[in-house]
Amino acid sequence: MLVKSFLVLLTLAAMSQLAVAEETPTPEGLEYCTVCHGSQLKGNANIGAPRLSGLPQWYIERQLLNFKQGIRGAHSDDDRGMEMRPMVSGLSVDELKAIAAWVAKTESDKPKATLTADSSAGKALYQSCAACHGAQGEGNKAIGAPSLTGLNDWYLVTQLNHFRLNVRGAQSADTYGQQMKAASVMVTSEQDAANLAAYITQLN
Amino acid sequence: MLNITRRQFLTYVGAAGGSSALLKANLALGLMHDDPYAGPVTVKPASSTNKPSALILGAGIAGLATAIELERAGYQVTILEASHRAGGRNLTVRHGDKIDEMGQPQICQFDKAENLYFNCGPARIPGHHRRLLHYCRALGVPLQIKANSCKLAYFHDDKAFGGKPVRQIDYHADVRGLMAELLWKSADAHQYDQLLSEDDVAKLMKFARLHGDLTEAGKYVGTERAGSTTDRMLEFPKPHAPIELKAMLDSSFWYGGLLGAELYDWCEPLMEPTGGMDGVVKGFVRHLKAKPVLHAQVKKIYNQENGVEVTYEQNGQFHTIQADYCFNNIPAYFMAGIENNFSSVYQAGLDSIKRGHLFKIAYQMKERFWEKEGIYGGISYTSDPVAQLWYPSHDIHAPKGILLGAYTWDPKVSAAFEAMTPAERLLAGAKSGEKIHPGYSKYIENGISIPWARMNHQMGCGMRMSPEDWDKYFHVLQKPEGRHFMIGDQISHHSGWQEGALASSEQALNQLNKLLSVNIDHGVNSHVS
Ligand SMILES: Cc1cc2nc3c(=O)[nH]c(=O)nc-3n(C[C@H](O)[C@H](O)[C@H](O)COP(=O)(O)OP(=O)(O)OC[C@H]3O[C@@H](n4cnc5c(N)ncnc54)[C@H](O)[C@@H]3O)c2cc1C
């Protein structure tokens, strides 16, 4: 075994330059997160796993807790959320905190726009969002509103539709989700959701 | 062309030139298969002074085969594999092995015994999968016959025949009988008189009688071909009463039940490596100089002027390596999460490959109770969610056996199993099993399940592309971009079969030879025309 790994090292050394990368390393046991959410949690639309790098630590922590408690990822119309829930349901609160701390440290390029929608109609809708999420989508920790820039547009669309259709924010235990649901009543169609997401992506 | 059908044309040729002319004409028209397979591609050998290097990303069947052919040509190969094991979807579990399901890993609880194993992914090889059989031969992987169908196994459907399981032989015999009776009747009612001569109609009716075991008067009244309700060694045989035509038409057995042994990839006899399908993986690894580097998760792939640079993470450490060529076996839908500098059309092609959902359960049974029912190997089909029960055809009459208790292809059904805990899955599977074999649950000692769309580093199986994407992107992905080649069953017309993975590897190595002959060695004979 020793000989074998030595040989492997030799081969690698022969063909490689071992570069010191500046990326945030993945803590042991959390490789799972990067399988779906991608390198440096840059997101992967093919799996429906959104970009997480750039989200505030407190928001990640709250959502992980929501998944753990079945506040998110329990609705049968939330396929991707249902895929996420078993990833955290067995973890302790402290473990979730540690994960959130790591997630907040990752860095990746902001995602490109993938939607073709009417962003000026979205801009008009965004006026009611700005009160909590800020004029530039910068977020406001004091009232629990996360930053919106750097989220994938397709993910914004899914979540806006989930709030609209009672898939997210309908549970009484979901204090912030309920607030968001109430605050997003002006999004009344899939088209609204797409327009709004297109505008938010422009804020990047 | 001439205004005749291909068949008519062949009849003329056959009459004029005898059978060898017929054979040649058949080949020319593509009706019969000239065997085009002459072993794997010979990659243009490296010069002894300047060995090119190749990186293989992913130690699936395609990656392993590509590695072995490149090593044979003198390349310096490095295989990076994200998982704790080589083989990808070719996975066999035994006592103590891990099924690395996302969020709920399972450890196999089977007794420690050689015959107690479960092929979680591939389990059967037909005789025309020439590439795979070549490697089994070349790598010394022993094969045995695997019964893929058993006439004494069952069909079951809650909504047909009062929910009672029906033996396949009974059903097959009755379907043939009833269909032959319809044929006989329409011939008798002069339906074919325009089409055929009187003589030929008589032959057709004779065929119908033989095919269905009909009476002189063209009636199907049951057949001894399906056995007897009496002990046929000591008493006159008495066939069971045939199924009613209407009940047969209402039953849902068309696909699994009738065609289970009819499709080309399932045509009997099938084979399996003795001791488990991972014998193929072990064979490759045994013969490779470069053993796969495990826990090495690829994070970045950059095409460069004259090579490829890849960064992977292993135990929290990043490593960047360069090589002359890169063969990428990673499931394509992961590539959007891996940094790269691919062209937008190449990336769009990768994104067009979608995740598939396959699901299996296996139980360790304390007795091989099915053998007492005359079932030795083969498959029972049911309309219940578990869809199929597979009986082992190896280690007959051993004290215990591993029975495949579910194999589902319907994405909705698979998704329902994916959403359950492992314990819930075993329970659901046992309930369905009871309907086919009353008392089933009491034989279960332990079990394990594998939802492929939830497997670490896999997240799917049976990759799919829409027909439009297929036209648009398949040829793009078959070609290298720079020095980067995509491989895997995903780059074949036969996703879901190891033969497809091997064909993709062969195709990529052909492309490499082309590249080499164009770029490097104009003077030397290349290996592709
Ligand atoms: C339930 C089921 C039944 C099947 N039945 C049969 C059968 O009876 N007969 C048959 O011939 N075939 C069958 N198949 C199909 C067969 O398993 C596949 O065709 C074959 O194994 C695919 O090989 P591959 O090389 O294309 O890719 P894979 O096996 O998918 O290999 C991909 C590899 O890439 C690795 N990887 C992923 N991400 C990374 C990363 N970031 N960095 C490094 N490595 C990474 C993975 O861990 C994996 O090892 C079945 C499959 C399933 C799931």
CSV table of C-alpha atoms in Angstrom, one decimal, chain B residues 52-223:
chain,number,residue,atom,x,y,z
B,52,PRO,CA,2.7,12.1,-23.3
B,53,SER,CA,0.7,12.5,-20.1
B,54,ALA,CA,-3.1,12.0,-19.8
B,55,LEU,CA,-5.4,12.8,-17.0
B,56,ILE,CA,-8.5,10.7,-16.5
B,57,LEU,CA,-11.2,12.3,-14.5
B,58,GLY,CA,-13.5,9.7,-12.9
B,59,ALA,CA,-12.8,6.0,-12.5
B,60,GLY,CA,-16.0,4.7,-14.1
B,61,ILE,CA,-15.8,2.0,-16.7
B,62,ALA,CA,-15.1,4.5,-19.5
B,63,GLY,CA,-12.3,6.1,-17.5
B,64,LEU,CA,-10.7,2.8,-16.6
B,65,ALA,CA,-10.8,1.5,-20.1
B,66,THR,CA,-9.4,4.7,-21.6
B,67,ALA,CA,-6.6,4.6,-19.0
B,68,ILE,CA,-5.7,1.0,-19.9
B,69,GLU,CA,-5.5,1.7,-23.6
B,70,LEU,CA,-3.4,4.8,-23.1
B,71,GLU,CA,-1.0,3.0,-20.8
B,72,ARG,CA,-0.7,0.3,-23.5
B,73,ALA,CA,0.4,3.0,-25.9
B,74,GLY,CA,3.0,4.2,-23.4
B,75,TYR,CA,1.2,7.2,-21.9
B,76,GLN,CA,1.8,8.4,-18.4
B,77,VAL,CA,-1.7,8.2,-16.9
B,78,THR,CA,-3.2,9.7,-13.7
B,79,ILE,CA,-6.8,8.8,-12.7
B,80,LEU,CA,-8.6,11.2,-10.4
B,81,GLU,CA,-11.6,9.7,-8.6
B,82,ALA,CA,-13.7,11.7,-6.2
B,83,SER,CA,-15.3,8.8,-4.4
B,84,HIS,CA,-13.8,6.4,-1.8
B,85,ARG,CA,-13.7,3.7,-4.4
B,86,ALA,CA,-13.2,3.1,-8.2
B,87,GLY,CA,-15.9,1.8,-10.4
B,88,GLY,CA,-18.6,4.6,-10.5
B,89,ARG,CA,-22.0,3.0,-11.1
B,90,ASN,CA,-20.4,-0.5,-11.4
B,91,LEU,CA,-20.8,-1.2,-7.7
B,92,THR,CA,-21.2,-4.5,-5.9
B,93,VAL,CA,-21.8,-4.5,-2.1
B,94,ARG,CA,-21.0,-7.2,0.4
B,95,HIS,CA,-20.8,-7.4,4.2
B,96,GLY,CA,-19.5,-4.1,5.6
B,97,ASP,CA,-19.5,-2.1,2.3
B,98,LYS,CA,-20.8,1.4,2.2
B,99,ILE,CA,-23.5,2.8,0.0
B,100,ASP,CA,-22.6,6.5,0.0
B,101,GLU,CA,-26.1,7.9,-0.3
B,102,MET,CA,-26.3,11.7,0.1
B,103,GLY,CA,-27.4,12.5,3.7
B,104,GLN,CA,-28.1,8.9,4.7
B,105,PRO,CA,-25.2,6.6,4.0
B,106,GLN,CA,-25.8,2.9,4.6
B,107,ILE,CA,-23.6,0.0,5.5
B,108,CYS,CA,-24.3,-3.4,4.0
B,109,GLN,CA,-25.4,-5.8,6.7
B,110,PHE,CA,-25.2,-9.0,4.7
B,111,ASP,CA,-23.5,-12.0,6.4
B,112,LYS,CA,-19.9,-12.3,5.5
B,113,ALA,CA,-20.1,-14.8,2.8
B,114,GLU,CA,-18.8,-15.0,-0.8
B,115,ASN,CA,-22.2,-15.7,-2.3
B,116,LEU,CA,-24.0,-12.9,-0.5
B,117,TYR,CA,-23.5,-9.8,-2.7
B,118,PHE,CA,-25.7,-7.3,-4.5
B,119,ASN,CA,-24.9,-5.7,-7.8
B,120,CYS,CA,-26.3,-2.2,-7.1
B,121,GLY,CA,-25.8,-1.0,-10.7
B,122,PRO,CA,-25.0,-3.2,-13.7
B,123,ALA,CA,-26.0,-6.8,-13.3
B,124,ARG,CA,-26.2,-8.4,-16.7
B,125,ILE,CA,-24.2,-8.7,-19.9
B,126,PRO,CA,-25.7,-9.8,-23.3
B,127,GLY,CA,-23.6,-11.8,-25.7
B,128,HIS,CA,-23.5,-9.0,-28.2
B,129,HIS,CA,-21.8,-6.5,-25.9
B,130,ARG,CA,-18.5,-7.2,-27.6
B,131,ARG,CA,-16.4,-4.5,-26.0
B,132,LEU,CA,-17.3,-5.5,-22.5
B,133,LEU,CA,-16.8,-9.2,-23.2
B,134,HIS,CA,-13.5,-8.4,-24.8
B,135,TYR,CA,-12.3,-6.8,-21.5
B,136,CYS,CA,-13.7,-9.6,-19.4
B,137,ARG,CA,-11.6,-12.0,-21.5
B,138,ALA,CA,-8.5,-9.8,-21.6
B,139,LEU,CA,-8.6,-8.9,-17.9
B,140,GLY,CA,-9.4,-12.4,-16.7
B,141,VAL,CA,-12.8,-11.7,-15.3
B,142,PRO,CA,-14.7,-15.1,-15.1
B,143,LEU,CA,-18.3,-15.1,-16.3
B,144,GLN,CA,-21.2,-17.3,-15.6
B,145,ILE,CA,-24.7,-17.5,-17.1
B,146,LYS,CA,-27.3,-15.3,-15.5
B,147,ALA,CA,-30.9,-16.3,-16.0
B,148,ASN,CA,-32.7,-13.1,-16.9
B,149,SER,CA,-36.0,-14.8,-17.2
B,150,CYS,CA,-37.6,-17.7,-15.5
B,151,LYS,CA,-40.9,-19.1,-16.9
B,152,LEU,CA,-41.8,-20.3,-13.4
B,153,ALA,CA,-41.5,-16.8,-11.9
B,154,TYR,CA,-44.6,-14.6,-11.7
B,155,PHE,CA,-46.5,-11.6,-13.0
B,156,HIS,CA,-48.5,-9.7,-10.5
B,157,ASP,CA,-51.0,-6.9,-10.8
B,158,ASP,CA,-53.4,-5.8,-8.1
B,159,LYS,CA,-56.0,-5.0,-10.8
B,160,ALA,CA,-55.8,-8.2,-12.8
B,161,PHE,CA,-56.8,-11.9,-12.1
B,162,GLY,CA,-58.0,-10.9,-8.7
B,163,GLY,CA,-54.5,-9.6,-7.7
B,164,LYS,CA,-53.2,-13.2,-7.7
B,165,PRO,CA,-49.7,-13.7,-9.1
B,166,VAL,CA,-49.7,-15.7,-12.4
B,167,ARG,CA,-46.9,-17.9,-13.5
B,168,GLN,CA,-45.2,-16.5,-16.6
B,169,ILE,CA,-45.4,-19.8,-18.4
B,170,ASP,CA,-49.2,-19.9,-17.9
B,171,TYR,CA,-49.5,-16.4,-19.1
B,172,HIS,CA,-47.2,-16.8,-22.1
B,173,ALA,CA,-48.9,-20.0,-23.2
B,174,ASP,CA,-52.4,-18.5,-22.8
B,175,VAL,CA,-51.4,-15.3,-24.7
B,176,ARG,CA,-50.0,-17.3,-27.5
B,177,GLY,CA,-53.1,-19.5,-27.5
B,178,LEU,CA,-55.5,-16.7,-27.5
B,179,MET,CA,-53.7,-14.7,-30.2
B,180,ALA,CA,-53.3,-17.8,-32.4
B,181,GLU,CA,-57.0,-18.4,-32.1
B,182,LEU,CA,-57.8,-14.9,-33.3
B,183,LEU,CA,-55.4,-15.5,-36.2
B,184,TRP,CA,-57.0,-18.8,-37.1
B,185,LYS,CA,-60.5,-17.3,-36.9
B,186,SER,CA,-59.7,-14.5,-39.2
B,187,ALA,CA,-58.1,-16.8,-41.7
B,188,ASP,CA,-61.1,-19.1,-41.4
B,189,ALA,CA,-63.3,-16.0,-42.1
B,190,HIS,CA,-61.4,-15.5,-45.4
B,191,GLN,CA,-59.7,-12.3,-44.2
B,192,TYR,CA,-56.5,-13.2,-46.0
B,193,ASP,CA,-58.0,-14.4,-49.3
B,194,GLN,CA,-57.0,-11.3,-51.2
B,195,LEU,CA,-53.4,-11.4,-49.8
B,196,LEU,CA,-52.6,-15.1,-50.0
B,197,SER,CA,-53.3,-18.1,-52.1
B,198,GLU,CA,-55.6,-20.8,-50.8
B,199,ASP,CA,-52.6,-22.9,-50.1
B,200,ASP,CA,-50.9,-20.2,-48.1
B,201,VAL,CA,-54.0,-19.5,-46.1
B,202,ALA,CA,-54.1,-23.2,-45.2
B,203,LYS,CA,-50.4,-23.0,-44.1
B,204,LEU,CA,-51.2,-19.9,-42.0
B,205,MET,CA,-54.0,-21.8,-40.2
B,206,LYS,CA,-51.7,-24.7,-39.6
B,207,PHE,CA,-49.1,-22.3,-38.2
B,208,ALA,CA,-51.7,-20.8,-35.9
B,209,ARG,CA,-52.7,-24.2,-34.6
B,210,LEU,CA,-49.1,-25.1,-33.9
B,211,HIS,CA,-48.2,-21.7,-32.5
B,212,GLY,CA,-51.0,-21.6,-30.0
B,213,ASP,CA,-51.6,-25.4,-29.5
B,214,LEU,CA,-55.2,-25.0,-30.8
B,215,THR,CA,-57.7,-27.8,-31.3
B,216,GLU,CA,-58.6,-29.1,-34.9
B,217,ALA,CA,-61.4,-26.5,-34.9
B,218,GLY,CA,-59.0,-23.7,-34.1
B,219,LYS,CA,-60.0,-23.3,-30.4
B,220,TYR,CA,-57.6,-22.6,-27.6
B,221,VAL,CA,-58.7,-24.7,-24.6
B,222,GLY,CA,-55.5,-24.6,-22.5
B,223,THR,CA,-52.2,-26.4,-23.1
